[in-house]
Amino acid sequence: GGTDAYRLYLNGDLSKAAAAYMRPAGAGPADSAPLMDAAMVYKQLGRYAEGAGALEKALRLDPYQSDILAELGWLKFHQAEYEAARDYFERALRIQPLHARAVLGLGSVYSNLGDKEKTLDYLDRYKKLRPDFAGVDYIRAWNFMNFKMYREGQESLIEALRKDASFIEARLPLAGIYAREGKFNEAW
């Protein structure tokens, strides 16, 4: 059962761990948790279709579980199935309107669809849900840059570093912006 699967997972045998999580438990009540665990292991392995299969099974057991819907959205997103991803994220938000991963998911879907207004709207909502998380500002900065909004991108990177000075990922793009503006001391 779950303990065997977890031991396999800790030993780094992810394929066997996923298979163990997928095996139905005894005669007890159906539980979606092992299927969720299997899906996360498949996701780590980059086996998104199998992960989605596990979550679809979990959803049949627990159709109003916003976490399952949001994770299904992310697996579809990783498979570049943006319409399906959007549907799952929207279903998750109908059940739990403040589900942070679903809000971020919709922002990411709209970013990939090139819808600037909706992308920034969902990323603003995500920032309100996770105000202390430097990663939010980094994600927003990335999107600002994609949409050629360099000033907003710069402000978001500075905000990320204000929240977490050790956030290395934010330093490189910020240096790039400064260099492009000829501010070489700041860039350095």
mmCIF file of C-alpha atoms in Angstrom:
data_model
loop_
_atom_site.group_PDB
_atom_site.id
_atom_site.type_symbol
_atom_site.label_atom_id
_atom_site.label_comp_id
_atom_site.label_asym_id
_atom_site.label_seq_id
_atom_site.Cartn_x
_atom_site.Cartn_y
_atom_site.Cartn_z
ATOM 1 C CA GLY A 1 0.000 0.000 0.000
ATOM 2 C CA GLY A 2 0.970 3.615 0.659
ATOM 3 C CA THR A 3 3.862 2.823 3.033
ATOM 4 C CA ASP A 4 5.545 0.530 0.466
ATOM 5 C CA ALA A 5 5.039 3.171 -2.209
ATOM 6 C CA TYR A 6 6.516 5.872 0.020
ATOM 7 C CA ARG A 7 9.553 3.691 0.832
ATOM 8 C CA LEU A 8 10.134 3.121 -2.912
ATOM 9 C CA TYR A 9 9.753 6.871 -3.446
ATOM 10 C CA LEU A 10 12.362 7.682 -0.766
ATOM 11 C CA ASN A 11 14.721 5.102 -2.311
ATOM 12 C CA GLY A 12 14.458 7.009 -5.585
ATOM 13 C CA ASP A 13 12.607 4.212 -7.409
ATOM 14 C CA LEU A 14 9.962 6.567 -8.775
ATOM 15 C CA SER A 15 8.483 4.275 -11.422
ATOM 16 C CA LYS A 16 7.847 1.472 -8.901
ATOM 17 C CA ALA A 17 6.557 4.005 -6.361
ATOM 18 C CA ALA A 18 4.020 5.353 -8.858
ATOM 19 C CA ALA A 19 2.898 1.816 -9.720
ATOM 20 C CA ALA A 20 2.512 0.985 -6.013
ATOM 21 C CA TYR A 21 0.407 4.107 -5.429
ATOM 22 C CA MET A 22 -1.795 3.149 -8.393
ATOM 23 C CA ARG A 23 -2.577 -0.328 -6.981
ATOM 24 C CA PRO A 24 -5.995 -0.277 -5.311
ATOM 25 C CA ALA A 25 -5.877 -0.555 -1.517
ATOM 26 C CA GLY A 26 -7.732 -3.281 0.406
ATOM 27 C CA ALA A 27 -11.492 -3.416 0.771
ATOM 28 C CA GLY A 28 -11.591 -0.065 2.578
ATOM 29 C CA PRO A 29 -13.354 3.038 1.268
ATOM 30 C CA ALA A 30 -12.019 4.403 -2.005
ATOM 31 C CA ASP A 31 -9.447 7.099 -1.332
ATOM 32 C CA SER A 32 -8.156 9.596 -3.889
ATOM 33 C CA ALA A 33 -4.940 10.393 -1.929
ATOM 34 C CA PRO A 34 -2.780 7.499 -3.278
ATOM 35 C CA LEU A 35 -3.823 8.429 -6.826
ATOM 36 C CA MET A 36 -2.792 12.044 -6.136
ATOM 37 C CA ASP A 37 0.574 10.750 -4.863
ATOM 38 C CA ALA A 38 1.000 8.577 -7.964
ATOM 39 C CA ALA A 39 0.224 11.561 -10.182
ATOM 40 C CA MET A 40 2.851 13.720 -8.463
ATOM 41 C CA VAL A 41 5.464 10.975 -8.927
ATOM 42 C CA TYR A 42 4.555 10.637 -12.619
ATOM 43 C CA LYS A 43 4.829 14.429 -12.916
ATOM 44 C CA GLN A 44 8.364 14.311 -11.433
ATOM 45 C CA LEU A 45 9.211 11.629 -13.994
ATOM 46 C CA GLY A 46 7.887 13.876 -16.784
ATOM 47 C CA ARG A 47 5.225 11.228 -17.574
ATOM 48 C CA TYR A 48 2.395 13.760 -17.745
ATOM 49 C CA ALA A 49 -0.153 11.587 -19.583
ATOM 50 C CA GLU A 50 0.110 8.852 -16.924
ATOM 51 C CA GLY A 51 -0.107 11.473 -14.184
ATOM 52 C CA ALA A 52 -3.259 12.871 -15.774
ATOM 53 C CA GLY A 53 -4.687 9.328 -15.963
ATOM 54 C CA ALA A 54 -4.145 8.855 -12.227
ATOM 55 C CA LEU A 55 -5.788 12.212 -11.461
ATOM 56 C CA GLU A 56 -8.754 11.462 -13.727
ATOM 57 C CA LYS A 57 -9.306 8.274 -11.677
ATOM 58 C CA ALA A 58 -8.998 10.312 -8.469
ATOM 59 C CA LEU A 59 -11.531 12.811 -9.818
ATOM 60 C CA ARG A 60 -14.072 10.012 -10.390
ATOM 61 C CA LEU A 61 -13.723 9.134 -6.680
ATOM 62 C CA ASP A 62 -13.817 12.762 -5.540
ATOM 63 C CA PRO A 63 -15.342 15.005 -8.262
ATOM 64 C CA TYR A 64 -15.445 18.193 -6.147
ATOM 65 C CA GLN A 65 -11.823 18.160 -5.007
ATOM 66 C CA SER A 66 -10.328 21.454 -6.205
ATOM 67 C CA ASP A 67 -6.737 20.230 -5.635
ATOM 68 C CA ILE A 68 -7.249 17.342 -8.076
ATOM 69 C CA LEU A 69 -8.766 19.715 -10.642
ATOM 70 C CA ALA A 70 -5.910 22.211 -10.272
ATOM 71 C CA GLU A 71 -3.229 19.505 -10.598
ATOM 72 C CA LEU A 72 -5.011 18.123 -13.679
ATOM 73 C CA GLY A 73 -4.892 21.636 -15.069
ATOM 74 C CA TRP A 74 -1.124 21.776 -14.520
ATOM 75 C CA LEU A 75 -0.545 18.370 -16.140
ATOM 76 C CA LYS A 76 -2.576 19.443 -19.191
ATOM 77 C CA PHE A 77 -0.628 22.727 -19.197
ATOM 78 C CA HIS A 78 2.682 20.802 -19.275
ATOM 79 C CA GLN A 79 1.316 18.857 -22.265
ATOM 80 C CA ALA A 80 0.514 22.204 -23.976
ATOM 81 C CA GLU A 81 -3.224 21.336 -23.902
ATOM 82 C CA TYR A 82 -4.141 24.885 -22.922
ATOM 83 C CA GLU A 83 -7.912 24.677 -23.507
ATOM 84 C CA ALA A 84 -8.208 21.549 -21.330
ATOM 85 C CA ALA A 85 -5.937 23.128 -18.700
ATOM 86 C CA ARG A 86 -8.112 26.249 -18.630
ATOM 87 C CA ASP A 87 -11.261 24.143 -18.139
ATOM 88 C CA TYR A 88 -9.762 22.286 -15.156
ATOM 89 C CA PHE A 89 -8.467 25.487 -13.529
ATOM 90 C CA GLU A 90 -11.869 27.152 -13.982
ATOM 91 C CA ARG A 91 -13.660 24.131 -12.453
ATOM 92 C CA ALA A 92 -11.279 24.265 -9.463
ATOM 93 C CA LEU A 93 -12.058 27.974 -8.975
ATOM 94 C CA ARG A 94 -15.821 27.388 -9.143
ATOM 95 C CA ILE A 95 -15.394 25.065 -6.139
ATOM 96 C CA GLN A 96 -12.723 27.090 -4.332
ATOM 97 C CA PRO A 97 -12.552 30.668 -5.689
ATOM 98 C CA LEU A 98 -9.281 31.463 -3.876
ATOM 99 C CA HIS A 99 -7.349 28.343 -4.973
ATOM 100 C CA ALA A 100 -3.891 29.868 -5.511
ATOM 101 C CA ARG A 101 -2.496 27.171 -7.841
ATOM 102 C CA ALA A 102 -5.583 27.360 -10.056
ATOM 103 C CA VAL A 103 -5.358 31.182 -10.188
ATOM 104 C CA LEU A 104 -1.663 30.936 -11.176
ATOM 105 C CA GLY A 105 -2.591 28.212 -13.659
ATOM 106 C CA LEU A 106 -5.085 30.434 -15.441
ATOM 107 C CA GLY A 107 -2.545 33.249 -15.577
ATOM 108 C CA SER A 108 -0.052 30.816 -17.133
ATOM 109 C CA VAL A 109 -2.595 29.502 -19.654
ATOM 110 C CA TYR A 110 -3.542 33.022 -20.767
ATOM 111 C CA SER A 111 0.153 33.942 -20.975
ATOM 112 C CA ASN A 112 0.721 31.050 -23.373
ATOM 113 C CA LEU A 113 -2.363 32.079 -25.363
ATOM 114 C CA GLY A 114 -0.914 35.627 -25.593
ATOM 115 C CA ASP A 115 -3.850 37.250 -23.738
ATOM 116 C CA LYS A 116 -2.038 40.070 -21.933
ATOM 117 C CA GLU A 117 -5.067 41.501 -20.092
ATOM 118 C CA LYS A 118 -6.238 38.177 -18.608
ATOM 119 C CA THR A 119 -2.662 37.074 -17.818
ATOM 120 C CA LEU A 120 -1.974 40.211 -15.784
ATOM 121 C CA ASP A 121 -5.406 40.052 -14.125
ATOM 122 C CA TYR A 122 -4.821 36.494 -12.856
ATOM 123 C CA LEU A 123 -1.229 37.242 -11.826
ATOM 124 C CA ASP A 124 -2.486 40.253 -9.826
ATOM 125 C CA ARG A 125 -4.995 37.970 -8.094
ATOM 126 C CA TYR A 126 -2.231 35.453 -7.387
ATOM 127 C CA LYS A 127 -0.073 38.205 -5.852
ATOM 128 C CA LYS A 128 -2.979 39.131 -3.522
ATOM 129 C CA LEU A 129 -3.290 35.468 -2.472
ATOM 130 C CA ARG A 130 0.481 35.054 -1.854
ATOM 131 C CA PRO A 131 1.716 38.563 -0.980
ATOM 132 C CA ASP A 132 4.952 37.461 0.735
ATOM 133 C CA PHE A 133 6.100 34.994 -1.935
ATOM 134 C CA ALA A 134 8.992 36.432 -4.002
ATOM 135 C CA GLY A 135 8.285 33.913 -6.763
ATOM 136 C CA VAL A 136 5.046 35.761 -7.580
ATOM 137 C CA ASP A 137 6.994 38.889 -8.494
ATOM 138 C CA TYR A 138 9.460 36.841 -10.517
ATOM 139 C CA ILE A 139 6.613 35.210 -12.501
ATOM 140 C CA ARG A 140 4.978 38.607 -13.027
ATOM 141 C CA ALA A 141 8.325 40.060 -14.172
ATOM 142 C CA TRP A 142 8.729 37.250 -16.703
ATOM 143 C CA ASN A 143 5.302 38.003 -18.144
ATOM 144 C CA PHE A 144 5.888 41.755 -18.183
ATOM 145 C CA MET A 145 9.079 41.140 -20.199
ATOM 146 C CA ASN A 146 7.221 38.839 -22.615
ATOM 147 C CA PHE A 147 4.638 41.583 -23.113
ATOM 148 C CA LYS A 148 7.476 44.151 -23.630
ATOM 149 C CA MET A 149 6.494 45.990 -20.398
ATOM 150 C CA TYR A 150 10.102 46.510 -19.295
ATOM 151 C CA ARG A 151 9.544 49.131 -16.585
ATOM 152 C CA GLU A 152 6.942 46.917 -14.846
ATOM 153 C CA GLY A 153 9.276 43.932 -15.265
ATOM 154 C CA GLN A 154 12.099 45.827 -13.596
ATOM 155 C CA GLU A 155 9.844 46.896 -10.693
ATOM 156 C CA SER A 156 8.677 43.297 -10.192
ATOM 157 C CA LEU A 157 12.244 41.947 -10.128
ATOM 158 C CA ILE A 158 13.238 44.601 -7.572
ATOM 159 C CA GLU A 159 10.162 43.653 -5.504
ATOM 160 C CA ALA A 160 11.151 39.953 -5.657
ATOM 161 C CA LEU A 161 14.641 40.809 -4.350
ATOM 162 C CA ARG A 162 13.177 43.062 -1.644
ATOM 163 C CA LYS A 163 11.188 40.055 -0.352
ATOM 164 C CA ASP A 164 14.055 37.587 -0.752
ATOM 165 C CA ALA A 165 17.562 38.997 -1.228
ATOM 166 C CA SER A 166 18.935 35.513 -1.980
ATOM 167 C CA PHE A 167 16.604 35.051 -4.978
ATOM 168 C CA ILE A 168 19.395 34.512 -7.558
ATOM 169 C CA GLU A 169 16.973 33.925 -10.461
ATOM 170 C CA ALA A 170 15.747 37.520 -10.186
ATOM 171 C CA ARG A 171 19.238 39.071 -10.293
ATOM 172 C CA LEU A 172 20.241 38.016 -13.826
ATOM 173 C CA PRO A 173 17.260 39.452 -15.738
ATOM 174 C CA LEU A 174 17.446 42.623 -13.623
ATOM 175 C CA ALA A 175 21.127 42.996 -14.547
ATOM 176 C CA GLY A 176 20.109 42.545 -18.191
ATOM 177 C CA ILE A 177 17.576 45.362 -17.946
ATOM 178 C CA TYR A 178 20.102 47.689 -16.308
ATOM 179 C CA ALA A 179 22.738 46.832 -18.947
ATOM 180 C CA ARG A 180 20.266 47.514 -21.766
ATOM 181 C CA GLU A 181 19.612 50.931 -20.197
ATOM 182 C CA GLY A 182 23.356 51.625 -19.952
ATOM 183 C CA LYS A 183 23.285 51.534 -16.099
ATOM 184 C CA PHE A 184 26.394 49.384 -15.854
ATOM 185 C CA ASN A 185 27.137 50.004 -12.163
ATOM 186 C CA GLU A 186 23.633 48.819 -11.222
ATOM 187 C CA ALA A 187 23.989 45.894 -13.628
ATOM 188 C CA TRP A 188 27.239 44.835 -11.951
#
